[in-house]
PDB file of C-alpha atoms in Angstrom:
ATOM      1  CA  GLN A   1      -0.552  27.188  19.418  1.00  0.00           C
ATOM      2  CA  THR A   2       0.954  25.166  22.144  1.00  0.00           C
ATOM      3  CA  VAL A   3       4.379  25.843  19.811  1.00  0.00           C
ATOM      4  CA  SER A   4       4.623  29.236  18.658  1.00  0.00           C
ATOM      5  CA  ASP A   5       1.545  31.835  18.779  1.00  0.00           C
ATOM      6  CA  ASN A   6       3.532  33.694  15.748  1.00  0.00           C
ATOM      7  CA  VAL A   7       0.201  32.938  13.236  1.00  0.00           C
ATOM      8  CA  GLN A   8       3.441  33.071  10.287  1.00  0.00           C
ATOM      9  CA  ILE A   9       4.031  29.506  12.194  1.00  0.00           C
ATOM     10  CA  ILE A  10       1.232  27.931  12.853  1.00  0.00           C
ATOM     11  CA  LEU A  11       0.663  27.590   8.909  1.00  0.00           C
ATOM     12  CA  TYR A  12       4.506  26.462   7.649  1.00  0.00           C
ATOM     13  CA  LEU A  13       4.447  23.649  10.796  1.00  0.00           C
ATOM     14  CA  SER A  14       0.367  22.818   9.852  1.00  0.00           C
ATOM     15  CA  ILE A  15       2.021  22.411   6.130  1.00  0.00           C
ATOM     16  CA  PHE A  16       4.472  20.790   7.228  1.00  0.00           C
ATOM     17  CA  VAL A  17       3.281  18.205   9.619  1.00  0.00           C
ATOM     18  CA  LEU A  18       0.120  17.762   6.585  1.00  0.00           C
ATOM     19  CA  LEU A  19       3.152  17.367   4.259  1.00  0.00           C
ATOM     20  CA  CYS A  20       4.866  14.080   6.354  1.00  0.00           C
ATOM     21  CA  PHE A  21       1.475  12.889   6.310  1.00  0.00           C
ATOM     22  CA  THR A  22       0.513  13.124   2.388  1.00  0.00           C
ATOM     23  CA  VAL A  23       3.457  11.320   2.481  1.00  0.00           C
ATOM     24  CA  LEU A  24       3.348   9.184   4.646  1.00  0.00           C
ATOM     25  CA  ALA A  25      -0.374   7.967   3.355  1.00  0.00           C
ATOM     26  CA  PHE A  26       1.125   7.399   0.733  1.00  0.00           C
ATOM     27  CA  LEU A  27       3.846   4.546   1.305  1.00  0.00           C
ATOM     28  CA  VAL A  28       1.408   3.105   3.501  1.00  0.00           C
ATOM     29  CA  TRP A  29      -2.291   3.291   1.563  1.00  0.00           C
ATOM     30  CA  PRO A  30      -3.828   2.569   5.697  1.00  0.00           C
ATOM     31  CA  PHE A  31      -7.133   2.161   4.671  1.00  0.00           C
ATOM     32  CA  ARG A  32      -8.406  -0.738   2.587  1.00  0.00           C
ATOM     33  CA  PHE A  33      -9.837  -0.427  -0.640  1.00  0.00           C
ATOM     34  CA  TRP A  34      -8.221   1.868  -3.341  1.00  0.00           C
ATOM     35  CA  ILE A  35     -10.539   4.679  -3.738  1.00  0.00           C
ATOM     36  CA  ASN A  36     -10.141   5.999   0.158  1.00  0.00           C
ATOM     37  CA  ASN A  37      -6.886   5.507  -0.269  1.00  0.00           C
ATOM     38  CA  ALA A  38      -6.653   7.862  -3.651  1.00  0.00           C
ATOM     39  CA  MET A  39      -9.901  10.217  -2.277  1.00  0.00           C
ATOM     40  CA  ASP A  40      -7.928  11.132   1.215  1.00  0.00           C
ATOM     41  CA  LEU A  41      -4.861  11.270  -0.821  1.00  0.00           C
ATOM     42  CA  ILE A  42      -6.449  14.152  -3.279  1.00  0.00           C
ATOM     43  CA  LEU A  43      -8.118  16.328  -0.776  1.00  0.00           C
ATOM     44  CA  LYS A  44      -4.595  15.510   1.799  1.00  0.00           C
ATOM     45  CA  CYS A  45      -3.087  17.562  -1.588  1.00  0.00           C
ATOM     46  CA  VAL A  46      -6.167  20.388  -2.104  1.00  0.00           C
ATOM     47  CA  LEU A  47      -5.792  21.417   1.308  1.00  0.00           C
ATOM     48  CA  LEU A  48      -2.187  21.121   0.811  1.00  0.00           C
ATOM     49  CA  PHE A  49      -2.336  23.646  -2.265  1.00  0.00           C
ATOM     50  CA  PHE A  50      -5.495  25.716   0.115  1.00  0.00           C
ATOM     51  CA  MET A  51      -2.233  26.148   2.946  1.00  0.00           C
ATOM     52  CA  ILE A  52       0.502  26.759   0.493  1.00  0.00           C
ATOM     53  CA  THR A  53      -1.677  29.370  -1.119  1.00  0.00           C
ATOM     54  CA  CYS A  54      -2.564  31.449   2.698  1.00  0.00           C
ATOM     55  CA  THR A  55       1.177  32.109   3.175  1.00  0.00           C
ATOM     56  CA  ALA A  56       1.029  34.555   0.131  1.00  0.00           C
ATOM     57  CA  TYR A  57      -1.246  36.494   1.904  1.00  0.00           C
ATOM     58  CA  ARG A  58       0.374  36.610   5.216  1.00  0.00           C
ATOM     59  CA  SER A  59       0.511  40.454   6.934  1.00  0.00           C
ATOM     60  CA  THR A  60       4.245  41.775   7.358  1.00  0.00           C
ATOM     61  CA  THR A  61       2.049  43.949   9.396  1.00  0.00           C
ATOM     62  CA  GLU A  62       3.405  42.635  12.385  1.00  0.00           C
ATOM     63  CA  VAL A  63       6.937  42.129  11.876  1.00  0.00           C
ATOM     64  CA  PRO A  64      10.264  44.595  12.391  1.00  0.00           C
ATOM     65  CA  GLU A  65      11.782  46.638   9.424  1.00  0.00           C
ATOM     66  CA  SER A  66      15.284  44.593  10.359  1.00  0.00           C
ATOM     67  CA  SER A  67      14.482  41.256  10.423  1.00  0.00           C
ATOM     68  CA  MET A  68      12.130  41.694   7.031  1.00  0.00           C
ATOM     69  CA  GLU A  69      14.560  40.957   4.765  1.00  0.00           C
ATOM     70  CA  PHE A  70      16.024  38.075   6.925  1.00  0.00           C
ATOM     71  CA  LEU A  71      12.400  36.497   7.445  1.00  0.00           C
ATOM     72  CA  ASN A  72      11.703  37.124   3.390  1.00  0.00           C
ATOM     73  CA  SER A  73      15.057  34.733   2.557  1.00  0.00           C
ATOM     74  CA  ARG A  74      14.644  32.000   5.145  1.00  0.00           C
ATOM     75  CA  LEU A  75      10.600  31.647   3.632  1.00  0.00           C
ATOM     76  CA  ALA A  76      12.312  31.141   0.198  1.00  0.00           C
ATOM     77  CA  VAL A  77      13.914  28.327   1.163  1.00  0.00           C
ATOM     78  CA  ALA A  78      11.662  27.022   3.102  1.00  0.00           C
ATOM     79  CA  THR A  79       9.612  27.443  -0.176  1.00  0.00           C
ATOM     80  CA  LEU A  80      11.685  26.321  -2.207  1.00  0.00           C
ATOM     81  CA  VAL A  81      12.474  22.715  -0.345  1.00  0.00           C
ATOM     82  CA  LEU A  82       8.373  23.257   0.193  1.00  0.00           C
ATOM     83  CA  LEU A  83       8.578  22.005  -3.559  1.00  0.00           C
ATOM     84  CA  PHE A  84      10.676  19.997  -4.053  1.00  0.00           C
ATOM     85  CA  ILE A  85       9.764  17.605  -1.803  1.00  0.00           C
ATOM     86  CA  ALA A  86       6.158  17.737  -4.359  1.00  0.00           C
ATOM     87  CA  MET A  87       8.312  17.912  -6.635  1.00  0.00           C
ATOM     88  CA  VAL A  88      10.027  14.453  -5.466  1.00  0.00           C
ATOM     89  CA  PHE A  89       5.991  13.039  -4.124  1.00  0.00           C
ATOM     90  CA  ALA A  90       4.720  13.543  -8.061  1.00  0.00           C
ATOM     91  CA  ALA A  91       8.160  12.402  -9.930  1.00  0.00           C
ATOM     92  CA  CYS A  92       7.411   8.723  -6.730  1.00  0.00           C
ATOM     93  CA  ILE A  93       2.937   8.259  -7.624  1.00  0.00           C
ATOM     94  CA  ILE A  94       4.062   9.013 -11.274  1.00  0.00           C
ATOM     95  CA  VAL A  95       7.485   6.430 -11.410  1.00  0.00           C
ATOM     96  CA  TYR A  96       5.667   3.974  -9.705  1.00  0.00           C
ATOM     97  CA  SER A  97       2.225   4.069 -11.739  1.00  0.00           C
ATOM     98  CA  PHE A  98       4.197   4.158 -14.195  1.00  0.00           C
ATOM     99  CA  LEU A  99       5.434   0.957 -13.271  1.00  0.00           C
ATOM    100  CA  GLU A 100       2.672  -1.019 -12.058  1.00  0.00           C
ATOM    101  CA  ALA A 101       0.816  -0.028 -15.673  1.00  0.00           C
ATOM    102  CA  ARG A 102       3.405  -1.814 -17.531  1.00  0.00           C
ATOM    103  CA  LEU A 103       4.087  -4.543 -15.256  1.00  0.00           C
ATOM    104  CA  ALA A 104       0.509  -5.316 -15.100  1.00  0.00           C
ATOM    105  CA  ARG A 105       0.474  -4.680 -18.791  1.00  0.00           C
ATOM    106  CA  LYS A 106       2.564  -7.736 -18.496  1.00  0.00           C
ATOM    107  CA  SER A 107       0.989 -10.425 -17.111  1.00  0.00           C
ATOM    108  CA  ALA A 108      -2.633  -8.434 -18.467  1.00  0.00           C
ATOM    109  CA  LEU A 109      -4.056  -8.920 -14.841  1.00  0.00           C
ATOM    110  CA  PRO A 110      -5.729  -6.145 -12.554  1.00  0.00           C
ATOM    111  CA  ALA A 111      -3.406  -4.132 -10.934  1.00  0.00           C
ATOM    112  CA  HIS A 112      -4.509  -5.198  -7.816  1.00  0.00           C
ATOM    113  CA  ALA A 113      -5.103  -8.426  -8.678  1.00  0.00           C
ATOM    114  CA  LEU A 114      -1.800  -8.615  -9.702  1.00  0.00           C
ATOM    115  CA  LYS A 115      -0.237  -6.742  -6.493  1.00  0.00           C
ATOM    116  CA  LYS A 116      -1.736  -9.551  -4.490  1.00  0.00           C
ATOM    117  CA  ALA A 117      -0.525 -12.471  -7.220  1.00  0.00           C
ATOM    118  CA  LEU A 118       2.937 -10.893  -6.787  1.00  0.00           C
ATOM    119  CA  ARG A 119       2.563 -10.494  -2.932  1.00  0.00           C
ATOM    120  CA  LEU A 120       1.233 -14.310  -2.126  1.00  0.00           C
ATOM    121  CA  GLN A 121       4.134 -15.492  -4.189  1.00  0.00           C
ATOM    122  CA  ASP A 122       6.360 -13.843  -1.772  1.00  0.00           C
ATOM    123  CA  VAL A 123       5.445 -15.592   0.785  1.00  0.00           C
ATOM    124  CA  MET A 124       4.761 -18.668  -0.421  1.00  0.00           C
ATOM    125  CA  THR A 125       9.001 -18.375  -1.470  1.00  0.00           C
ATOM    126  CA  GLU A 126       9.304 -17.538   2.002  1.00  0.00           C
ATOM    127  CA  VAL A 127       7.097 -20.447   2.942  1.00  0.00           C
ATOM    128  CA  SER A 128       9.067 -22.796   1.410  1.00  0.00           C
ATOM    129  CA  THR A 129      12.479 -21.873   3.364  1.00  0.00           C
ATOM    130  CA  ILE A 130      11.583 -22.310   6.579  1.00  0.00           C
ATOM    131  CA  SER A 131      12.467 -25.900   8.213  1.00  0.00           C
ATOM    132  CA  ASP A 132       9.868 -28.900   8.921  1.00  0.00           C
ATOM    133  CA  LYS A 133      10.835 -27.957  12.808  1.00  0.00           C
ATOM    134  CA  ALA A 134       9.865 -24.842  12.466  1.00  0.00           C
ATOM    135  CA  PHE A 135       6.839 -25.126  10.342  1.00  0.00           C
ATOM    136  CA  PHE A 136       5.208 -27.711  13.459  1.00  0.00           C
ATOM    137  CA  ALA A 137       6.025 -25.496  15.378  1.00  0.00           C
ATOM    138  CA  ALA A 138       3.996 -22.932  14.626  1.00  0.00           C
ATOM    139  CA  LEU A 139       1.792 -25.139  13.118  1.00  0.00           C
ATOM    140  CA  THR A 140       0.714 -26.140  16.559  1.00  0.00           C
ATOM    141  CA  ARG A 141      -1.018 -22.306  17.736  1.00  0.00           C
ATOM    142  CA  LEU A 142      -3.151 -22.567  15.067  1.00  0.00           C
ATOM    143  CA  GLY A 143      -6.432 -22.315  15.876  1.00  0.00           C
ATOM    144  CA  ASP A 144     -10.589 -23.228  14.575  1.00  0.00           C
ATOM    145  CA  GLN A 145     -10.303 -20.262  12.234  1.00  0.00           C
ATOM    146  CA  ASP A 146      -6.824 -20.434  11.212  1.00  0.00           C
ATOM    147  CA  LEU A 147      -7.157 -23.940  10.313  1.00  0.00           C
ATOM    148  CA  HIS A 148     -10.501 -22.977   8.498  1.00  0.00           C
ATOM    149  CA  ALA A 149      -8.861 -19.783   6.573  1.00  0.00           C
ATOM    150  CA  LEU A 150      -6.077 -22.301   5.669  1.00  0.00           C
ATOM    151  CA  GLU A 151      -8.428 -24.904   4.023  1.00  0.00           C
ATOM    152  CA  THR A 152     -10.159 -22.705   2.280  1.00  0.00           C
ATOM    153  CA  ALA A 153      -6.564 -21.174   0.915  1.00  0.00           C
ATOM    154  CA  THR A 154      -4.925 -24.636  -0.247  1.00  0.00           C
ATOM    155  CA  ALA A 155      -8.262 -25.319  -1.805  1.00  0.00           C
ATOM    156  CA  SER A 156      -8.280 -22.137  -4.446  1.00  0.00           C
ATOM    157  CA  LEU A 157      -4.341 -22.735  -4.742  1.00  0.00           C
ATOM    158  CA  VAL A 158      -5.073 -25.578  -6.124  1.00  0.00           C
ATOM    159  CA  CYS A 159      -7.612 -25.155  -8.408  1.00  0.00           C
ATOM    160  CA  ILE A 160      -5.906 -21.728  -9.221  1.00  0.00           C
ATOM    161  CA  LEU A 161      -2.265 -23.610  -9.620  1.00  0.00           C
ATOM    162  CA  LEU A 162      -3.056 -27.317 -10.216  1.00  0.00           C
ATOM    163  CA  ASP A 163      -5.985 -27.219 -12.021  1.00  0.00           C
ATOM    164  CA  GLN A 164      -7.703 -29.838 -10.127  1.00  0.00           C
ATOM    165  CA  GLN A 165     -10.507 -29.635  -8.150  1.00  0.00           C
ATOM    166  CA  PRO A 166      -9.962 -29.481  -4.301  1.00  0.00           C
ATOM    167  CA  HIS A 167     -12.157 -32.582  -2.923  1.00  0.00           C
ATOM    168  CA  HIS A 168     -14.972 -35.886  -4.132  1.00  0.00           C
ATOM    169  CA  ALA A 169     -17.516 -33.948  -2.804  1.00  0.00           C
ATOM    170  CA  LEU A 170     -19.502 -31.931  -5.448  1.00  0.00           C
ATOM    171  CA  HIS A 171     -20.059 -28.901  -3.230  1.00  0.00           C
ATOM    172  CA  ARG A 172     -16.635 -28.305  -3.296  1.00  0.00           C
ATOM    173  CA  GLN A 173     -16.485 -28.214  -6.435  1.00  0.00           C
ATOM    174  CA  ARG A 174     -15.877 -24.987  -8.774  1.00  0.00           C
ATOM    175  CA  LEU A 175     -15.807 -24.563 -11.954  1.00  0.00           C
ATOM    176  CA  MET A 176     -13.017 -24.282 -14.221  1.00  0.00           C
ATOM    177  CA  PRO A 177     -13.827 -23.547 -18.527  1.00  0.00           C
ATOM    178  CA  GLY A 178     -11.405 -25.425 -19.721  1.00  0.00           C
ATOM    179  CA  VAL A 179      -9.542 -27.345 -17.720  1.00  0.00           C
ATOM    180  CA  ASP A 180      -9.209 -31.254 -17.256  1.00  0.00           C
ATOM    181  CA  PHE A 181     -11.471 -32.713 -14.306  1.00  0.00           C
ATOM    182  CA  ARG A 182      -8.610 -34.500 -12.328  1.00  0.00           C
ATOM    183  CA  ILE A 183      -9.200 -34.377  -8.136  1.00  0.00           C
ATOM    184  CA  TRP A 184      -6.291 -33.189  -6.619  1.00  0.00           C
ATOM    185  CA  ASP A 185      -4.895 -36.167  -4.713  1.00  0.00           C
ATOM    186  CA  PRO A 186      -2.702 -34.700  -1.197  1.00  0.00           C
ATOM    187  CA  ALA A 187      -1.203 -38.128  -0.016  1.00  0.00           C
ATOM    188  CA  VAL A 188      -0.058 -37.788  -4.778  1.00  0.00           C
ATOM    189  CA  SER A 189       1.075 -33.694  -3.824  1.00  0.00           C
ATOM    190  CA  PHE A 190       2.872 -34.944  -0.766  1.00  0.00           C
ATOM    191  CA  VAL A 191       5.840 -38.047  -2.915  1.00  0.00           C
ATOM    192  CA  ARG A 192       5.926 -35.163  -5.596  1.00  0.00           C
ATOM    193  CA  ALA A 193       6.680 -32.847  -2.186  1.00  0.00           C
ATOM    194  CA  LEU A 194       9.696 -35.044  -1.593  1.00  0.00           C
TER     195      LEU A 194
END
């Protein structure tokens, strides 16, 4: 209402703003859990559809006859643009879903697990390109919580990727069926890395 007091302009601006937020929510996925993001997108799309449907019931009595044709042509262009954006958005969702499902089928992992694993691989590749000087400079900023998280992540990577037990203590080992029992030796890893 700060932009205009015309109900039609307010409605079309609301549709445009909601469409922008819907596209942004699809690109960013702001919530932590997948189901929350999916429900938020579905509700936004339903609201968008409802608002677009409401434009069919707009009142034409307050519009003068001389500007009615101009208004109808502008609204037709706006409708086509909104329809085009909605079709592009739907095509992006379909292509994204298809590629994610295809990638998940090849890896025999659920899509969310595959996404996290690929992110980990990207981060590990990027970290391996950091120089030793920059690496040790970054380590000086570690706090106690960071050190604990780093130790937990290292233990998980040793178990998952190297098929070894991360520690001599029994309470810090995990069950790994079908894998030979070997305890990870940091010195051996250091020599291999050199």
